[in-house]
Short mmCIF file of C-alpha atoms in Angstrom, two decimals:
data_model
loop_
_atom_site.label_atom_id
_atom_site.label_comp_id
_atom_site.label_asym_id
_atom_site.label_seq_id
_atom_site.Cartn_x
_atom_site.Cartn_y
_atom_site.Cartn_z
CA MET A 1 -59.68 69.21 -43.96
CA TYR A 2 -63.28 69.31 -45.24
CA GLU A 3 -63.99 65.72 -44.15
CA GLN A 4 -62.38 66.37 -40.76
CA LEU A 5 -64.49 69.48 -40.13
CA SER A 6 -67.61 67.67 -41.30
CA ALA A 7 -67.00 64.82 -38.86
CA GLN A 8 -66.27 67.14 -35.94
CA LEU A 9 -68.77 69.96 -36.42
CA SER A 10 -71.92 68.57 -38.06
CA ARG A 11 -74.98 69.43 -35.98
CA PRO A 12 -78.30 67.63 -36.71
CA SER A 13 -80.79 70.12 -38.20
CA LYS A 14 -78.33 72.96 -37.52
CA VAL A 15 -75.02 72.52 -39.38
CA THR A 16 -74.98 70.37 -42.52
CA PHE A 17 -72.07 69.72 -44.85
CA ALA A 18 -72.67 68.96 -48.54
CA LYS A 19 -70.56 68.51 -51.65
CA VAL A 20 -71.54 69.44 -55.20
CA ASN A 21 -69.87 68.01 -58.29
CA VAL A 22 -69.81 71.05 -60.58
CA ASP A 23 -69.12 68.92 -63.64
CA GLN A 24 -72.42 67.13 -63.10
CA GLN A 25 -74.36 70.04 -61.53
CA THR A 26 -73.50 72.79 -63.99
CA GLU A 27 -76.69 74.75 -63.29
CA ILE A 28 -75.77 75.10 -59.61
CA ALA A 29 -72.25 76.19 -60.53
CA GLN A 30 -73.61 78.86 -62.88
CA THR A 31 -76.21 80.06 -60.36
CA TYR A 32 -73.58 80.72 -57.69
CA GLY A 33 -70.83 81.91 -60.01
CA ILE A 34 -68.37 79.11 -59.22
CA THR A 35 -65.22 79.87 -61.20
CA ALA A 36 -62.47 78.38 -59.00
CA MET A 37 -61.96 74.99 -57.42
CA PRO A 38 -62.33 74.33 -54.61
CA THR A 39 -64.96 76.88 -53.58
CA PHE A 40 -66.58 76.71 -50.15
CA MET A 41 -69.87 78.53 -49.55
CA ILE A 42 -71.41 78.97 -46.11
CA PHE A 43 -75.15 79.58 -45.81
CA LYS A 44 -77.17 80.77 -42.84
CA ASN A 45 -80.94 81.28 -42.95
CA LYS A 46 -80.87 80.69 -46.73
CA GLN A 47 -78.35 83.52 -47.22
CA ILE A 48 -74.70 83.23 -48.28
CA VAL A 49 -72.66 84.59 -45.38
CA ASP A 50 -69.16 83.65 -46.54
CA THR A 51 -67.40 82.40 -49.67
CA ILE A 52 -63.89 80.94 -49.60
CA ARG A 53 -62.24 80.43 -52.97
CA GLY A 54 -59.19 78.20 -53.18
CA ALA A 55 -57.56 75.88 -50.65
CA ASP A 56 -57.29 77.96 -47.46
CA PRO A 57 -57.57 75.50 -44.54
CA ARG A 58 -57.14 78.16 -41.85
CA LYS A 59 -59.87 80.44 -43.18
CA LEU A 60 -62.24 77.53 -43.82
CA SER A 61 -61.68 76.13 -40.33
CA GLU A 62 -62.28 79.50 -38.65
CA ALA A 63 -65.48 80.18 -40.61
CA VAL A 64 -67.00 76.74 -40.00
CA LYS A 65 -66.04 76.61 -36.31
CA LYS A 66 -67.62 80.02 -35.71
CA LEU A 67 -70.85 78.95 -37.40
CA ALA A 68 -70.92 75.75 -35.34
CA ALA A 69 -70.38 77.74 -32.14
CA GLU A 70 -73.30 80.00 -33.05
CA ALA A 71 -75.46 76.95 -33.69
CA ASP A 72 -74.50 75.46 -30.31
CA SER A 73 -75.56 78.65 -28.56
CA ASP A 74 -78.74 79.01 -30.66
CA GLY A 75 -77.34 82.18 -32.17
CA SER A 76 -77.25 83.98 -28.83
CA ALA A 77 -73.49 84.30 -28.60
CA ALA A 78 -72.32 87.87 -29.09
CA SER A 79 -70.02 88.39 -32.05
CA GLY A 80 -66.55 89.77 -31.63
CA GLY A 81 -65.21 93.08 -32.79
CA PHE A 82 -66.07 93.73 -36.42
CA GLY A 83 -63.18 93.14 -38.79
CA GLU A 84 -61.57 90.74 -36.34
CA SER A 85 -64.30 88.13 -35.87
CA SER A 86 -67.22 89.26 -37.95
CA GLY A 87 -69.24 86.04 -38.14
CA ALA A 88 -72.53 85.94 -40.01
CA ARG A 89 -73.99 89.37 -40.69
CA TRP A 90 -77.63 90.35 -40.92
CA LEU A 91 -78.69 91.19 -44.48
CA GLY A 92 -81.72 93.29 -45.32
CA ALA A 93 -81.92 92.16 -48.94
CA GLY A 94 -81.05 89.18 -51.08
CA LEU A 95 -77.70 88.72 -52.78
CA PRO A 96 -77.28 88.90 -56.56
CA LYS A 97 -76.26 85.62 -58.15
CA GLY A 98 -72.53 85.02 -58.12
CA TYR A 99 -71.73 87.65 -55.48
CA SER A 100 -71.39 87.64 -51.71
CA ASP A 101 -71.40 89.95 -48.73
CA VAL A 102 -67.85 91.36 -48.52
CA THR A 103 -68.55 93.80 -45.69
CA ASP A 104 -65.96 91.92 -43.64
CA GLN A 105 -63.31 93.54 -45.86
CA VAL A 106 -64.06 97.00 -44.42
CA ASP A 107 -61.05 98.31 -42.47
CA VAL A 108 -62.93 99.77 -39.51
CA ARG A 109 -59.79 101.49 -38.19
CA GLY A 110 -59.83 103.84 -41.14
CA LEU A 111 -63.53 104.71 -41.20
CA ASP A 112 -64.39 108.41 -41.14
CA LEU A 113 -67.86 109.92 -40.73
CA LEU A 114 -68.73 113.60 -41.04
CA ASN A 115 -71.80 115.45 -39.70
CA ALA A 116 -73.03 112.61 -37.49
CA ASP A 117 -74.91 113.39 -34.27
CA THR A 118 -72.78 112.09 -31.38
CA GLY A 119 -75.93 111.12 -29.49
CA PHE A 120 -76.36 108.15 -31.82
CA GLY A 121 -74.14 105.43 -33.28
CA THR A 122 -70.71 105.78 -34.89
CA SER A 123 -69.34 104.77 -38.27
CA ARG A 124 -68.76 101.24 -36.94
CA THR A 125 -72.44 100.97 -36.07
CA LEU A 126 -73.31 101.01 -39.78
CA PHE A 127 -71.31 97.79 -40.32
CA ASP A 128 -72.43 95.99 -37.17
CA GLY A 129 -73.42 92.44 -37.97
CA SER A 130 -76.55 92.35 -35.86
CA ARG A 131 -80.15 92.87 -36.90
CA PRO A 132 -81.14 96.55 -36.43
CA SER A 133 -82.90 97.10 -33.12
CA ALA A 134 -85.68 99.03 -34.87
CA LEU A 135 -86.85 95.72 -36.37
CA GLU A 136 -87.26 94.31 -32.86
CA ALA A 137 -89.87 96.89 -31.82
CA GLY A 138 -92.68 95.29 -29.87
CA LYS A 139 -90.65 92.16 -29.11
CA GLY A 140 -89.38 93.12 -25.68
CA LYS A 141 -85.89 94.43 -25.16
CA THR A 142 -83.90 95.14 -28.31
CA LYS A 143 -80.39 93.84 -28.79
CA SER A 144 -78.95 97.29 -28.34
CA GLU A 145 -80.79 97.65 -25.03
CA GLU A 146 -79.59 94.25 -23.86
CA LYS A 147 -76.00 95.19 -24.66
CA GLY A 148 -76.41 98.63 -23.14
CA SER A 149 -75.03 100.15 -26.31
CA GLY A 150 -77.76 102.75 -26.83
CA LYS A 151 -79.06 103.74 -30.24
CA ASP A 152 -77.66 101.46 -32.93
CA TRP A 153 -78.10 103.79 -35.89
CA VAL A 154 -76.59 107.00 -37.25
CA GLU A 155 -78.37 110.35 -37.60
CA THR A 156 -77.06 113.51 -39.18
CA ASP A 157 -76.28 116.50 -36.99
CA THR A 158 -76.64 120.04 -38.36
CA ASP A 159 -78.45 119.19 -41.62
CA GLU A 160 -79.43 116.25 -43.82
CA GLN A 161 -75.99 115.58 -45.36
CA LEU A 162 -73.68 112.74 -44.33
CA MET A 163 -70.19 111.86 -45.56
CA LEU A 164 -68.72 108.38 -44.98
CA TYR A 165 -65.22 107.20 -45.92
CA ILE A 166 -64.86 103.38 -46.21
CA PRO A 167 -61.38 101.87 -46.74
CA PHE A 168 -61.02 98.16 -47.50
CA GLN A 169 -58.53 95.51 -46.42
CA SER A 170 -58.38 94.10 -49.95
CA THR A 171 -59.13 95.29 -53.45
CA LEU A 172 -62.80 94.67 -54.18
CA LYS A 173 -65.16 94.41 -57.10
CA VAL A 174 -68.25 96.17 -55.76
CA HIS A 175 -71.56 95.18 -57.32
CA THR A 176 -74.22 96.48 -54.92
CA LEU A 177 -74.68 98.51 -51.75
CA HIS A 178 -77.42 97.64 -49.25
CA ILE A 179 -78.46 100.66 -47.21
CA THR A 180 -80.93 100.25 -44.34
CA SER A 181 -82.90 103.16 -42.89
CA LEU A 182 -85.65 102.65 -40.32
CA PRO A 183 -87.06 105.98 -39.13
CA PRO A 184 -90.19 105.66 -36.96
CA LYS A 185 -93.49 106.01 -38.77
CA GLY A 186 -96.13 108.56 -37.89
CA ASP A 187 -93.70 111.03 -36.32
CA ASP A 188 -93.57 114.43 -38.03
CA GLU A 189 -90.15 115.13 -36.50
CA ALA A 190 -88.65 111.77 -37.44
CA PRO A 191 -85.46 111.77 -39.54
CA MET A 192 -85.69 110.98 -43.25
CA ARG A 193 -84.41 108.14 -45.36
CA PRO A 194 -81.60 109.00 -47.79
CA LYS A 195 -82.72 110.10 -51.24
CA THR A 196 -79.76 111.35 -53.27
CA ILE A 197 -76.48 109.47 -52.80
CA GLN A 198 -73.16 110.06 -54.55
CA VAL A 199 -70.47 107.39 -54.50
CA TYR A 200 -66.76 108.06 -55.11
CA SER A 201 -64.21 105.28 -55.54
CA ASN A 202 -60.53 105.06 -54.60
CA ARG A 203 -60.20 108.32 -52.69
CA ALA A 204 -57.27 108.60 -50.27
CA HIS A 205 -59.37 110.15 -47.50
CA VAL A 206 -62.81 111.46 -46.65
CA LEU A 207 -64.08 114.34 -48.79
CA GLY A 208 -65.21 117.66 -47.42
CA PHE A 209 -68.78 118.60 -48.31
CA GLU A 210 -67.77 121.52 -50.54
CA GLU A 211 -65.05 119.38 -52.12
CA ALA A 212 -67.57 116.64 -52.96
CA GLU A 213 -69.91 119.16 -54.59
CA ASP A 214 -67.11 120.13 -56.99
CA LEU A 215 -66.00 116.59 -57.86
CA PRO A 216 -67.79 114.33 -60.36
CA ALA A 217 -69.10 111.25 -58.56
CA THR A 218 -68.23 107.78 -59.81
CA GLN A 219 -71.98 107.20 -59.64
CA ALA A 220 -74.96 109.25 -58.43
CA ILE A 221 -78.16 107.54 -57.27
CA THR A 222 -81.63 108.89 -56.56
CA LEU A 223 -83.69 106.53 -54.42
CA GLN A 224 -87.47 106.43 -54.75
CA PRO A 225 -89.93 105.36 -52.01
CA ARG A 226 -90.57 102.12 -53.91
CA ASP A 227 -86.90 101.16 -53.63
CA TRP A 228 -87.18 100.53 -49.87
CA ASP A 229 -88.18 97.07 -48.68
CA GLU A 230 -91.19 97.49 -46.40
CA LYS A 231 -90.13 94.70 -44.02
CA THR A 232 -86.42 95.42 -43.62
CA GLY A 233 -86.17 99.12 -44.51
CA THR A 234 -83.38 98.28 -46.96
CA ALA A 235 -82.71 99.65 -50.45
CA LYS A 236 -80.43 97.88 -52.95
CA ILE A 237 -78.16 100.26 -54.84
CA GLU A 238 -76.87 98.50 -57.94
CA LEU A 239 -73.63 100.10 -59.07
CA ARG A 240 -72.25 100.36 -62.60
CA PHE A 241 -70.08 97.30 -62.10
CA VAL A 242 -67.55 98.26 -64.76
CA LYS A 243 -66.68 101.40 -62.75
CA PHE A 244 -66.12 99.53 -59.48
CA GLN A 245 -63.69 96.78 -60.50
CA ASN A 246 -60.57 97.54 -58.44
CA VAL A 247 -61.84 99.39 -55.41
CA SER A 248 -59.61 100.14 -52.43
CA SER A 249 -62.00 102.64 -50.81
CA LEU A 250 -65.40 104.26 -51.20
CA VAL A 251 -66.80 107.60 -50.14
CA VAL A 252 -70.58 107.57 -49.70
CA PHE A 253 -72.12 111.05 -49.70
CA VAL A 254 -75.76 111.34 -48.63
CA VAL A 255 -76.77 114.61 -50.30
CA ASP A 256 -80.36 114.87 -49.09
CA GLY A 257 -83.28 112.93 -47.66
CA GLU A 258 -86.74 111.87 -48.81
CA GLY A 259 -89.05 114.53 -47.42
CA SER A 260 -88.92 117.95 -45.82
CA GLY A 261 -87.20 117.03 -42.55
CA GLU A 262 -83.89 118.31 -41.28
CA LYS A 263 -82.04 115.06 -40.57
CA VAL A 264 -81.32 111.71 -42.21
CA ARG A 265 -81.07 108.30 -40.54
CA VAL A 266 -78.99 105.28 -41.61
CA ASP A 267 -79.08 101.99 -39.65
CA ARG A 268 -76.86 99.60 -41.62
CA LEU A 269 -74.68 99.44 -44.72
CA ARG A 270 -73.53 96.31 -46.54
CA ILE A 271 -71.01 95.91 -49.37
CA ILE A 272 -71.81 93.23 -51.95
CA GLY A 273 -69.32 92.01 -54.55
CA GLU A 274 -66.07 90.04 -54.77
CA SER A 275 -62.92 90.32 -52.67
CA GLY A 276 -59.49 90.19 -54.24
CA GLU A 277 -55.87 90.74 -53.30
CA LYS A 278 -55.09 91.80 -49.75
CA ARG A 279 -53.80 95.35 -49.40
CA GLU A 280 -51.08 96.70 -47.14
CA LEU A 281 -53.10 98.16 -44.28
CA GLY A 282 -50.34 100.62 -43.46
CA LYS A 283 -51.33 102.54 -46.57
CA LEU A 284 -54.87 103.10 -45.31
CA THR A 285 -54.09 105.98 -42.98
CA LYS A 286 -56.29 109.03 -42.83
CA VAL A 287 -54.95 112.51 -43.49
CA GLY A 288 -53.53 113.91 -40.28
CA ASP A 289 -52.54 110.52 -38.85
CA GLU A 290 -48.87 110.81 -39.87
CA PRO A 291 -46.34 111.94 -37.25
CA GLY A 292 -46.06 115.71 -37.16
CA GLU A 293 -49.48 116.32 -38.77
#
């Protein structure tokens, strides 16, 4: 299958296929955390965008064909619905060695977002694979304007708190969260970046704000101004890996923002780690979705 795809889909200076003998190149194997054979890694713009462990011809074929199609269209082809045909996602920060972007394992049908202003994006916006439009300022029309989709970020509504429920299609080992926030500079009324974040693992549904205040978080994080990348507006939240080993869902609670404003803005969220066994999606229903409720 690999040789067939290589022969069909190689693109000079665009799509290149390469093999690595891990017995001879042990340093490369250690750098990328290769523990199973075969392992296929797909790179785009020097970033790992997909990792396929084990012999899965269908998954490998789909991933490589999509990348080749993007190369043929110079990256201008619009990606499909997230979770169905996610393609390569924009990343605002580098990946830790041995781990990959597993945001494609988010079950978008079960997402729940509380206290979001309806004049902005939805929960799905946070996991959109495209580069945030705020980074395109001064470069003509932004992607969101071209698509006619409006503001491609989330802002809080009545205060600075935000509650996000994230169910997954498979059980994950979550190593890091990438959170991107790009409020405009020099505007006294601009929303704030998140400061205090509490993360809860394996909850059956979204938490109410009062409920979250009474529950101990799996991990609490306080972001400092220095944690935000100046170019991408992204902060890397490294989790206590031992506490996030078999994760079927996360609740991310933005408690407050950095500053004295009234609202908080979030543009993108990425999940970094390892994917595991597929879950039965029928179990990922939100409270109130059952007949009669």
